[in-house]
Coordinates of C-alpha atoms in Angstrom, one line a residue:
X24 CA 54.9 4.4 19.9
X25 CA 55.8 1.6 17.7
X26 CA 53.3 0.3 15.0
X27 CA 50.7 -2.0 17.0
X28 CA 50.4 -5.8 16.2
X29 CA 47.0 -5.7 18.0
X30 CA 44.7 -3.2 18.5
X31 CA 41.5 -3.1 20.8
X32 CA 39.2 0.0 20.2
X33 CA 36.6 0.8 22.0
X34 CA 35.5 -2.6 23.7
X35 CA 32.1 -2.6 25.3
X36 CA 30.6 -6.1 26.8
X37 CA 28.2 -7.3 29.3
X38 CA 26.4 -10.0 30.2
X39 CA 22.6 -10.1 31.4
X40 CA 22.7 -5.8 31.8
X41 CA 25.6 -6.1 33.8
X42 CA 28.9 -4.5 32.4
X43 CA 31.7 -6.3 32.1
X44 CA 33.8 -4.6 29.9
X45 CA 33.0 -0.4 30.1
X46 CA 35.0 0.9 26.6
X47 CA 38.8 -0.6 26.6
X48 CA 41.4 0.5 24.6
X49 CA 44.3 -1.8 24.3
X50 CA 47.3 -1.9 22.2
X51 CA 50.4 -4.8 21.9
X52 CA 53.4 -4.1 20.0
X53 CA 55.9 -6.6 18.5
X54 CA 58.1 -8.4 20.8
X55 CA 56.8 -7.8 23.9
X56 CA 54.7 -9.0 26.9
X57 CA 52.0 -7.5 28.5
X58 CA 50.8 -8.4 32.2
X59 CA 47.3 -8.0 32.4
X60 CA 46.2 -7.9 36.4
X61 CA 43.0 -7.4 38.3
X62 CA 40.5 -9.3 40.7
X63 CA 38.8 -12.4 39.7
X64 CA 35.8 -10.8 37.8
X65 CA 37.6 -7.4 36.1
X66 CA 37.1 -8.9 32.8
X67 CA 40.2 -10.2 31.6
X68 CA 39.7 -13.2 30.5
X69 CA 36.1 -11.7 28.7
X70 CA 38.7 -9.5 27.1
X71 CA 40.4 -12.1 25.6
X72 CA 38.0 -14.2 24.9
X73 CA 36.7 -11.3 22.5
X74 CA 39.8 -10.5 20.8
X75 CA 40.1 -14.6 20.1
X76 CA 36.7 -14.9 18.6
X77 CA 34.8 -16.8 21.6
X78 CA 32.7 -13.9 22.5
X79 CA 31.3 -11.0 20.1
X80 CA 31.6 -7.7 21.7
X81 CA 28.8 -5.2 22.4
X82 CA 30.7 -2.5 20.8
X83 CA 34.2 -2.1 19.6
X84 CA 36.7 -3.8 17.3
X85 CA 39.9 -6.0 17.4
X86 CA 42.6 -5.3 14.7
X87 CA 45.4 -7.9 14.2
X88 CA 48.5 -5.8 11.9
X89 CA 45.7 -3.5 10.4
X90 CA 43.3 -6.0 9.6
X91 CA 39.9 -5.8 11.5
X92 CA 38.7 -9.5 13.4
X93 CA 35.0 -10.4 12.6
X94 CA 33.4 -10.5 15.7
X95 CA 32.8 -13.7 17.1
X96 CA 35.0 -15.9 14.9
X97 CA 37.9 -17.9 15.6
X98 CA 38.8 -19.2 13.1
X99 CA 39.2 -15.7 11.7
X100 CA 41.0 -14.9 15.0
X101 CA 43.7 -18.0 14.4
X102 CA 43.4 -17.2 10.5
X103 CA 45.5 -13.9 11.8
X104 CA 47.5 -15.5 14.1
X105 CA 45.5 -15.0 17.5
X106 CA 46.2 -18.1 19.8
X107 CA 45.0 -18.4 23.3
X108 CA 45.9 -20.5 26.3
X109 CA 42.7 -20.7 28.4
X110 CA 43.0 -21.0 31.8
X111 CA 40.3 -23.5 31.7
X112 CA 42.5 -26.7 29.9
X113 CA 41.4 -27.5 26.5
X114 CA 43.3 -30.7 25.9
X115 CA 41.4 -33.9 24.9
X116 CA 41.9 -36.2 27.9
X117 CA 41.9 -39.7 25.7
X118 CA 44.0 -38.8 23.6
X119 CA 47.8 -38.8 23.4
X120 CA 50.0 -35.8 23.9
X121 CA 51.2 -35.5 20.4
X122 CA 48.5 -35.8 19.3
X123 CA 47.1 -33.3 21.6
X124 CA 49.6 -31.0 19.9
X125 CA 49.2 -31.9 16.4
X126 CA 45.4 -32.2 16.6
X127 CA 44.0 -30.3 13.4
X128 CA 47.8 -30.2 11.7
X129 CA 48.6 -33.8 11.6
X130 CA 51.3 -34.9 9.6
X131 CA 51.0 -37.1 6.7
X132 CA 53.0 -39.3 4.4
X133 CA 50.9 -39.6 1.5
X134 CA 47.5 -40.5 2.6
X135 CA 48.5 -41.9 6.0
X136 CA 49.3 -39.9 9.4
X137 CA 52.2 -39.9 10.0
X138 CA 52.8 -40.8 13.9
X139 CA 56.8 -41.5 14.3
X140 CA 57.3 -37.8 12.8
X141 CA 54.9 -36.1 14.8
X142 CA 56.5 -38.2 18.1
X143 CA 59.8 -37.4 17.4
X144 CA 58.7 -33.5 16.8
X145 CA 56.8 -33.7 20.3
X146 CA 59.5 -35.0 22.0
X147 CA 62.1 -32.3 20.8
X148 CA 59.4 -29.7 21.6
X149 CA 59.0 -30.8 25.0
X150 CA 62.3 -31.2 26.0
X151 CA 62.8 -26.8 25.4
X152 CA 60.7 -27.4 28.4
X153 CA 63.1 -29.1 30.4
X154 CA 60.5 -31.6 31.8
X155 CA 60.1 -35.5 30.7
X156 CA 56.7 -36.0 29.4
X157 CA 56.3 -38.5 26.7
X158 CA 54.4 -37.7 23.4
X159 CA 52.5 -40.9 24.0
X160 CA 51.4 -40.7 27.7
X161 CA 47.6 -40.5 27.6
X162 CA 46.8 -36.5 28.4
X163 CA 44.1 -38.0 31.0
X164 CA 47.0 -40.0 33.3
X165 CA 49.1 -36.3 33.3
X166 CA 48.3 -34.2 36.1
X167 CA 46.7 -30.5 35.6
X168 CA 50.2 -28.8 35.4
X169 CA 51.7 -30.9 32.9
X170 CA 48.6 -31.0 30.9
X171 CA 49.0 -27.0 31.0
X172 CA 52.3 -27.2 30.0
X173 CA 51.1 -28.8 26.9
X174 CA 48.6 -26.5 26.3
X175 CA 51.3 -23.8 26.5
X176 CA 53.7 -26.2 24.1
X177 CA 50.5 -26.5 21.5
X178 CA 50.3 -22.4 21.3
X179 CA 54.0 -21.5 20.9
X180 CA 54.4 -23.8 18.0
X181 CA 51.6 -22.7 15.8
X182 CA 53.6 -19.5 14.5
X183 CA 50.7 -17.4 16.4
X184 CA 51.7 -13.3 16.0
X185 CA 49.5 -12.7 19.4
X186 CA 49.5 -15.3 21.9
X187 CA 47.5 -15.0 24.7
X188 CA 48.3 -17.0 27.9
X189 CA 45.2 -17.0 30.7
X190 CA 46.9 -17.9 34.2
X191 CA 49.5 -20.2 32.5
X192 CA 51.7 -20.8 35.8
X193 CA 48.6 -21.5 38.0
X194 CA 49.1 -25.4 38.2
X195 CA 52.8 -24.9 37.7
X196 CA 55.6 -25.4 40.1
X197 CA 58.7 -22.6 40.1
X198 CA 60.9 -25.4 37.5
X199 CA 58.0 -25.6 34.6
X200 CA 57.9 -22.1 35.1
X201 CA 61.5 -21.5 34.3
X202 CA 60.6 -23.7 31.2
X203 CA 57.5 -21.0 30.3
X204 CA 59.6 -18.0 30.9
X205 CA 62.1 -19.5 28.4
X206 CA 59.7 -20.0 26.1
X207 CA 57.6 -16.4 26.5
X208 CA 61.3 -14.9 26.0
X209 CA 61.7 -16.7 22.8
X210 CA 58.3 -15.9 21.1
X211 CA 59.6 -12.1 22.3
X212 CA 62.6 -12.5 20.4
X213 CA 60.5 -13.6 17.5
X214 CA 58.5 -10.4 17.9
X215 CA 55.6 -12.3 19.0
X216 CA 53.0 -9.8 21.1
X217 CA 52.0 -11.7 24.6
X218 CA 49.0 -10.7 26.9
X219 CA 50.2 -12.5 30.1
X220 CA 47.6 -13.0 33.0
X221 CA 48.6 -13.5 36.3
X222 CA 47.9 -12.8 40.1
X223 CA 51.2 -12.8 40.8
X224 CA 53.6 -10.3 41.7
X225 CA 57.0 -11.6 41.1
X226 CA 55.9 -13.3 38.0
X227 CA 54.7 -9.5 36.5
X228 CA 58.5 -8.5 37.5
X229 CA 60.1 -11.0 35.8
X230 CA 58.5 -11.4 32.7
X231 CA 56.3 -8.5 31.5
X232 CA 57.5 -5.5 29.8
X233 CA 54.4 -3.5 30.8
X234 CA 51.3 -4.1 33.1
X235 CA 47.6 -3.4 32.4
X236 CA 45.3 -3.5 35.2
X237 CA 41.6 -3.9 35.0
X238 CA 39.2 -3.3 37.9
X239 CA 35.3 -3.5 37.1
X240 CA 35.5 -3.7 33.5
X241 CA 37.6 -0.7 33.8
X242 CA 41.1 -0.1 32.3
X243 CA 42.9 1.3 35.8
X244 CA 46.1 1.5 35.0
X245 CA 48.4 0.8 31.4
X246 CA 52.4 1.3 32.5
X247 CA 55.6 0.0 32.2
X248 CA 57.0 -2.5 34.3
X249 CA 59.7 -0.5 35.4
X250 CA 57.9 2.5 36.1
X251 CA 55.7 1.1 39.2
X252 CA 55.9 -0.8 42.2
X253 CA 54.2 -4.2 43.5
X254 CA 51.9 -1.8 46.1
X255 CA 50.8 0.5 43.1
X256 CA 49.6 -2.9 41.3
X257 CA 47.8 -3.7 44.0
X258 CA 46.1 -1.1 45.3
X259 CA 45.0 -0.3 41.2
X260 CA 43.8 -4.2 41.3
X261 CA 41.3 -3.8 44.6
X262 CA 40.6 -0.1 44.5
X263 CA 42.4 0.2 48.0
X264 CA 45.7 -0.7 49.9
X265 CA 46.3 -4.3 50.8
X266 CA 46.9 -5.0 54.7
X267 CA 49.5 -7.6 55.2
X268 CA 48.9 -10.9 53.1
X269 CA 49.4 -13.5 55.5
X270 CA 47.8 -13.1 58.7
X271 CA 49.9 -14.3 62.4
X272 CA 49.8 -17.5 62.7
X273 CA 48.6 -18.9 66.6
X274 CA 51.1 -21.6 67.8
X275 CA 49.6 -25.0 67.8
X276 CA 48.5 -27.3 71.0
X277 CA 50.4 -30.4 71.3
X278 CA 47.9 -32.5 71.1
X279 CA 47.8 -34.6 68.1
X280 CA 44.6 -34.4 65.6
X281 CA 45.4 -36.2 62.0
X282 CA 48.1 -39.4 62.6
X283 CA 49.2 -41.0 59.6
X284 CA 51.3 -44.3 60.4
X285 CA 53.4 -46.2 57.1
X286 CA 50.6 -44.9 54.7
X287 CA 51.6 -46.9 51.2
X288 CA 49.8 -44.7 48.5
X289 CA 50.2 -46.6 44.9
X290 CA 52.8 -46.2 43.1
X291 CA 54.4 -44.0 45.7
X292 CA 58.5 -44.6 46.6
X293 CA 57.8 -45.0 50.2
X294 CA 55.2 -45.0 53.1
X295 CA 54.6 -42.0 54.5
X296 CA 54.0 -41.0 58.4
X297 CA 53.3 -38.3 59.6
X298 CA 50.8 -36.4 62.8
X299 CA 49.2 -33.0 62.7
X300 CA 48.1 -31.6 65.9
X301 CA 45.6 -28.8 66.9
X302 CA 45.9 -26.1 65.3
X303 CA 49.0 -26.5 63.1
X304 CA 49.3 -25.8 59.2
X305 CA 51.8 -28.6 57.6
X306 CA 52.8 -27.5 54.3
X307 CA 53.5 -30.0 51.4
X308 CA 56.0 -28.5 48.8
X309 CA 57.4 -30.1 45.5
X310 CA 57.8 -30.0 42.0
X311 CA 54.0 -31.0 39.6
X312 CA 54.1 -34.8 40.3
X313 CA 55.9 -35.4 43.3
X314 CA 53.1 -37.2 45.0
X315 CA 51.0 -33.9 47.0
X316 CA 48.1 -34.7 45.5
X317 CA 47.8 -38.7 45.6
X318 CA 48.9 -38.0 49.4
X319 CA 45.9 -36.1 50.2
X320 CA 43.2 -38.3 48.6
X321 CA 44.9 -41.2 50.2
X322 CA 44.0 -39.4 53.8
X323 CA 40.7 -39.0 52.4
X324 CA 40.3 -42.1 50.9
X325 CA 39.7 -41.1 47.8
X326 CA 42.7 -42.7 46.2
X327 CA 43.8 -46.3 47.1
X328 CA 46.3 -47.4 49.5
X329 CA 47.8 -50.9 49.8
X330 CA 48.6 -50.7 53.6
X331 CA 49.1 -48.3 56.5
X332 CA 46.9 -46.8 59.2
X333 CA 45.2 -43.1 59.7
X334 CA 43.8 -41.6 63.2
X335 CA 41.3 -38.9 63.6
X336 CA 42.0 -38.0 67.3
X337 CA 42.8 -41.1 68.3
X338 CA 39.7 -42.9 66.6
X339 CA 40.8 -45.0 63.5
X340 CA 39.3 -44.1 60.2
X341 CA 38.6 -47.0 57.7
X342 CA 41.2 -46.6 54.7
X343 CA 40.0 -46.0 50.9
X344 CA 36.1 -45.1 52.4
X345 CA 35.7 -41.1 51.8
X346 CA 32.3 -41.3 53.6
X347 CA 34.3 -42.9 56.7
X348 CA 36.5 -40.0 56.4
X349 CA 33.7 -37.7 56.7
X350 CA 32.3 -39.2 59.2
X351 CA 35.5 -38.8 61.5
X352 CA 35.6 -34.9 60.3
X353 CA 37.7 -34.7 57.1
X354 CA 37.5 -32.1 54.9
X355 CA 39.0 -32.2 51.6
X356 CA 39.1 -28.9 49.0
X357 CA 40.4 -30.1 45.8
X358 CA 43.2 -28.9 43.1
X359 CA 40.5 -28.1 40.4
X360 CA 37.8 -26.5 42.3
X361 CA 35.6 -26.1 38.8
X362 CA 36.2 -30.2 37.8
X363 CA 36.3 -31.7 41.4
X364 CA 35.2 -28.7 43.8
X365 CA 31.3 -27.8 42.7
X366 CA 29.0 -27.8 40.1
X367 CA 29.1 -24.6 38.2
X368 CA 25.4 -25.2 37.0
X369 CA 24.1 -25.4 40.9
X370 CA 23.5 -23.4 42.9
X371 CA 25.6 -21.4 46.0
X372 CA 23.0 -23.5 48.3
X373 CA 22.5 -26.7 46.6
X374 CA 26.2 -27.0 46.5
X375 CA 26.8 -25.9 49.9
X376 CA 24.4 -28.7 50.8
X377 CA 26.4 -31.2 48.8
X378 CA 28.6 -32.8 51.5
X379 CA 26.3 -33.5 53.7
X380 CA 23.2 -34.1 52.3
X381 CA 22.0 -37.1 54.8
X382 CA 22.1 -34.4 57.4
X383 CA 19.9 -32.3 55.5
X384 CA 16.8 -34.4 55.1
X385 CA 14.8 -37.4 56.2
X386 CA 13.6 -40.3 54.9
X387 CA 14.8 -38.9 51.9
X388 CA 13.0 -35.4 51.7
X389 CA 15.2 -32.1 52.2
X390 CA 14.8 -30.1 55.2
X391 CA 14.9 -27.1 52.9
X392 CA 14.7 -24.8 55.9
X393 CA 17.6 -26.5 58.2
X394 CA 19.6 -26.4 55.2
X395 CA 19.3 -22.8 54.0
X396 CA 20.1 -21.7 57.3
X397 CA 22.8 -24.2 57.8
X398 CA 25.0 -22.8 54.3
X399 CA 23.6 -19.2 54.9
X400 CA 25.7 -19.1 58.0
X401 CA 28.6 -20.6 56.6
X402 CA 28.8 -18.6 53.7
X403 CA 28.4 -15.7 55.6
X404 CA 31.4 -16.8 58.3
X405 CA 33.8 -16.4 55.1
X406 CA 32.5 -13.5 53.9
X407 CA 31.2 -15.0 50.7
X408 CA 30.3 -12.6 48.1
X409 CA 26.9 -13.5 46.2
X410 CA 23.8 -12.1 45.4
X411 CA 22.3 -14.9 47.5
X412 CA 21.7 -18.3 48.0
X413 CA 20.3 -18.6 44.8
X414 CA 23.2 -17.6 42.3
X415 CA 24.5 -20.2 40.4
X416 CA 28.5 -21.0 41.4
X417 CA 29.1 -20.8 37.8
X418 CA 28.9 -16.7 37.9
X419 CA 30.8 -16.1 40.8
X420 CA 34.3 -14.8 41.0
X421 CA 37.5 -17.8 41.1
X422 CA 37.5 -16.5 44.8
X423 CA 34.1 -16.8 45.7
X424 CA 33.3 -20.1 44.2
X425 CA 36.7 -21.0 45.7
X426 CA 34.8 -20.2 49.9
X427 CA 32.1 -22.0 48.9
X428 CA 34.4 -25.3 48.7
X429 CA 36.0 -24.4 51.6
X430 CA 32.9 -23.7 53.6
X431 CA 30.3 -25.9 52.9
X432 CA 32.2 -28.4 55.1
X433 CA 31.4 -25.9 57.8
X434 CA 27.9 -27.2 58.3
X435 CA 29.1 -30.4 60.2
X436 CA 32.4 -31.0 62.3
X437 CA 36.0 -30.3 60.6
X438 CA 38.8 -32.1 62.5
X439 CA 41.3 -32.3 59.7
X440 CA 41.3 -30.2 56.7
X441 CA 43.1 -31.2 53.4
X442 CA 43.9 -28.2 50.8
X443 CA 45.2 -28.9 47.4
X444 CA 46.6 -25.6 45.6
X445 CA 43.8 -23.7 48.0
X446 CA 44.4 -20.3 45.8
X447 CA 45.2 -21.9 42.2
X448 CA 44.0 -19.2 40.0
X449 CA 42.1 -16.8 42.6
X450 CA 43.4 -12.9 42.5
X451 CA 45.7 -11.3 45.2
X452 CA 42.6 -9.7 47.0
X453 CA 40.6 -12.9 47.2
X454 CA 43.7 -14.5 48.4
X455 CA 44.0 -12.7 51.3
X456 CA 41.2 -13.5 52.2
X457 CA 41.3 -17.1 51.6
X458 CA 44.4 -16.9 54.2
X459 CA 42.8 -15.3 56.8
X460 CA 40.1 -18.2 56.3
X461 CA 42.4 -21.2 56.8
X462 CA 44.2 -19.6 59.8
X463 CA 41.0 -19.2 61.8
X464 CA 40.1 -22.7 60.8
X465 CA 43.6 -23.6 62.3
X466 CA 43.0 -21.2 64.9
X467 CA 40.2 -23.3 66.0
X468 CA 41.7 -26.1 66.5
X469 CA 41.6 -27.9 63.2
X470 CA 44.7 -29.5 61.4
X471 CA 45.1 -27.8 58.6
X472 CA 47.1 -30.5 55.6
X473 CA 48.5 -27.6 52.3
X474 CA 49.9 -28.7 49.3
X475 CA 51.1 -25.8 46.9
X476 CA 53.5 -25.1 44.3
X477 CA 53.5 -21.7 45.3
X478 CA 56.4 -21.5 48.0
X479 CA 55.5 -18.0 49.6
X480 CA 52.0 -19.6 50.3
X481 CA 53.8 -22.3 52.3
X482 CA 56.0 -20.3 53.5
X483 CA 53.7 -17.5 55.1
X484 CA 51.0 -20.1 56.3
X485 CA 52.7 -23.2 57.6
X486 CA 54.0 -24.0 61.0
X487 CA 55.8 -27.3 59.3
X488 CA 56.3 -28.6 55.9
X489 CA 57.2 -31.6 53.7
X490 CA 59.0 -31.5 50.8
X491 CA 57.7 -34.4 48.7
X492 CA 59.5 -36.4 45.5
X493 CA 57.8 -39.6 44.0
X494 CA 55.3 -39.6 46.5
X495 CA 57.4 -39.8 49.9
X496 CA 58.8 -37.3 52.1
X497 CA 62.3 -36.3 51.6
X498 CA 62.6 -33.3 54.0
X499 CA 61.2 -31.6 56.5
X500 CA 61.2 -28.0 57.6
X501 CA 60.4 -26.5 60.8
X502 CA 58.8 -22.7 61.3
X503 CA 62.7 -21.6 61.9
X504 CA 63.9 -23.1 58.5
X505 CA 60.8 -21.7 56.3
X506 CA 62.0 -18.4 57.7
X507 CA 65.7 -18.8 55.9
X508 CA 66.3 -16.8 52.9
X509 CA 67.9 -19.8 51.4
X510 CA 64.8 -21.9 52.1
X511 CA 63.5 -21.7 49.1
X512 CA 66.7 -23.1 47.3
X513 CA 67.1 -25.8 50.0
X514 CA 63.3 -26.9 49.1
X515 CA 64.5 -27.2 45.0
X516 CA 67.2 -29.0 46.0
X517 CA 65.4 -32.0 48.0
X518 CA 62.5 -31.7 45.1
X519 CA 64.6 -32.2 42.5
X520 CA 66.8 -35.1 44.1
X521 CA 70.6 -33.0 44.2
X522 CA 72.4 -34.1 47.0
X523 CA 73.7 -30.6 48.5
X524 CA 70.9 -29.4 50.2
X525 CA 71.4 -25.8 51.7
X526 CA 70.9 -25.8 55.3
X527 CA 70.1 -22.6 57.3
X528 CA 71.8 -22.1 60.4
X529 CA 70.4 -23.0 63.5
X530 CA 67.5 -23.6 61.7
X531 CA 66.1 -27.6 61.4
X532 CA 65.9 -28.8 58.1
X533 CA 65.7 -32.7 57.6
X534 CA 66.5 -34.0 54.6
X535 CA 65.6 -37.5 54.6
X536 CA 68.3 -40.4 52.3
X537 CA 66.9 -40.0 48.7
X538 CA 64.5 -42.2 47.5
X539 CA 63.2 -43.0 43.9
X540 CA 63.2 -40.0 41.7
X541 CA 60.1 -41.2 39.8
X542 CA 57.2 -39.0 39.7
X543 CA 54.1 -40.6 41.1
X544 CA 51.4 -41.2 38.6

């Protein structure tokens, strides 16, 4: 075994008498990446969190090259050349991106910053990304995967020795994540030591050198890569085999639910249309920035349109008014659950109740009872894992907190239900069941509106999908097409604007004249 660049001995944490962390031992040597797997709520990011100096640890000690960490300081922990990309963005929002990534190393000409040098460094950084951000564009205007990728660009050019990346692909579309893997191979090359978290699968296969799986606080499995399978990760992750990941999908009815007519969301290229019918999951695929997200809050209302017209069977609903898209049965589960989705300080019932408050009380007193009842029922209907009512979203698991977005719309009617990045950072176990959630919601005769960056996801839920670049739709899939092996490469292809899209045969994809390359905002 090669001399360890990091060493965890003995790590020991919990929080409140509850174990989090029961006596790891981990080790990371030069040049090389380690996955670290297991279910939301294993400990992994606690782990890290220690060995970067966020957290002091129970009992135990961290060693960077020989030299032991004091507990519970970072600046000790950086000192040594620990960096760590949380999953949870760090990146201040008003400012600019270079500055986001000289923040604390500025550089100077004599007394005064200098800005063209640290613009032109940015730019040449970000462009190893393959991706066009500008090192002036305010961090706040980028969306959550381009202000990852920053993040990620901010680590990798401190000289770190251990970088460790939390979920760094969760926000990230598969052509930023060809950009990360570049980036992780380089720092290898360098003989930089990587702790890599992930939920998924492929992205252990084709970028870690070795897997570590935790499952409750407990260190399950340390192997190579090579030496095990995708099934022997998973079953180490949840304690037990996984049954298929997708569950069957029930054909739609023909009658139409959600009907979008020449909606003109700004700054899109084009108006969209499109209709949604009982029962039927439509898919939105494309690169970070193509438009998914601004579509879906223009449904809902919650991002401003210039014209167009939107139908909830057969009813019109008032444009730019969320409450009128409420009231016609709209349910909307946002990209950053923990920002947009609930408030971690509340409670599992208080923010069950959140959506619908005016149902829950009158004259302006809560029906406490009605209520309780009311999100008891629908937590229990996704099999919601809490010690009650009363637990604060804050302590639950990525998956949990991630059901109670999804079904505190339960306590009223759902005609249409918007998902954006439904399983963004939640583990392969949760995930599953999140899945077998939407397609009973689409089983009952909801329509069901996805966007994800994660192709399989769209793939083994959708009955349709869209492929989406600066904001409009520039081809569509049927169930037939998603079920091509070249699908995937055909949806690239319309994302990224190249001309030769690859068609399967017998199989309808429609890929629509090419519109405006520009990202929407």
């Amino acid at each position: 075994m090669a001399q360890a660049l990091l060493e965890c001995a003995d790590i020991k944490k919990s929080f409140g008498g509850v174990p989090v962390l029961n006596g790891i031992n981990l080790h990371l040597e030069p040049g090389t990446v380690t996955a670290l797997a297991g279910e939301n709520g294993a400990g992994k990011s606690t782990l890290m969190k220690i060995v970067s100096g966020q957290y002091v640890a129970d009992e135990g000690s961290v060693s960077v090259q020989g030299n032991r960490l004091a507990p519970g300081n970072t600046r000790d922990a950086v000192r040594h050349g620990v960096a760590i990309v949380p999953q949870e963005l760090a990146s201040i929002e008003d400012m600019t991106v270079y500055e986001n990534l000289f923040v604390g190393r500025e550089l100077r000409r004599g007394p005064f910053v200098n800005r063209r040098a640290m613009i032109q460094q940015a730019r040449e950084t970000l462009s190893a990304f393959d991706v066009a951000i500008s090192p002036t564009a305010r961090m706040g205007s980028l969306p959550v995967g381009l202000r990852q990728i920053v993040e990620i660009v901010k680590a990798a050019r401190t000289g770190a020795q251990v970088v460790m990346l939390d979920e760094p692909t969760s926000a990230i579309s598969e052509r930023e994540v060809e950009g990360l893997y570049a980036i992780v191979r380089r720092l290898r090359e360098h003989g930089v030591a990587m702790v890599y978290t992930t939920h998924k699968m492929a992205e252990i296969q084709a970028i870690a050198d070795r897997v570590v799986v935790l499952r409750d606080g407990a260190l399950i499995m340390d192997e190579s890569v090579a030496d095990v399978s995708e099934d022997d990760i998973v079953t180490a992750m949840i304690g037990r085999e996984l049954d298929a990941l997708f569950p069957d999908r029930v054909e739609p009815t023909t009658e139409p639910v959600l009907e979008v007519r020449d909606l003109h969301v700004d700054g899109a290229a084009a108006p969209v249309s499109l209709t949604v019918h009982a029962g039927e999951v439509v898919g939105l695929a494309g690169l970070v920035g193509a438009g998914r997200t601004e579509l879906l809050e223009a449904i809902f209302g919650a991002r401003h349109t210039t014209a167009g017209e939107i139908a909830v069977r057969g009813r019109h609903v008032k444009r730019n008014a969320p409450a009128a898209a409420i009231t016609a049965g709209m349910a909307m589960v946002p990209e950053d659950r923990k920002t947009s989705g609930v408030v971690l300080s509340m409670s599992v019932l208080d923010n069950g109740s959140l959506p619908r408050l005016s149902s829950f009380s009158i004259a302006g007193w809560l029906r406490d009872k009605a209520r309780t009842t009311a999100v008891t029922d629908v937590m229990k209907s996704v099999r919601l894992r809490s010690s009650g009512m009363s637990q604060l979203v804050g302590t639950l698991s990525g998956g949990n907190q991630q059901k109670v977005v999804l079904a505190r719309w339960l306590t009223g009617e759902v005609n249409v239900l918007l998902l954006d990045e439904p399983t963004r950072g939640v583990d392969v176990g949760a995930r599953s069941e999140i899945y077998r959630v939407i397609a009973e919601f689409a089983a009952a005769g909801m329509a069901v509106v996805m966007a994800s960056s994660d192709m399989p996801e769209i793939i083994g839920l959708s009955h349709r999908a869209f492929v989406m670049r600066g904001g409009a739709f520039v081809g569509e899939l049927d169930r037939d097409a998603l079920d091509h092996p070249a699908v995937q490469e055909s949806v690239f292809r319309m994302a990224t604007s190249l001309t030769e899209a690859t068609r399967a045969p017998d199989a309808s994809i429609t890929e629509d004249p090419p519109e405006s390359s520009e990202a929407a905002s």
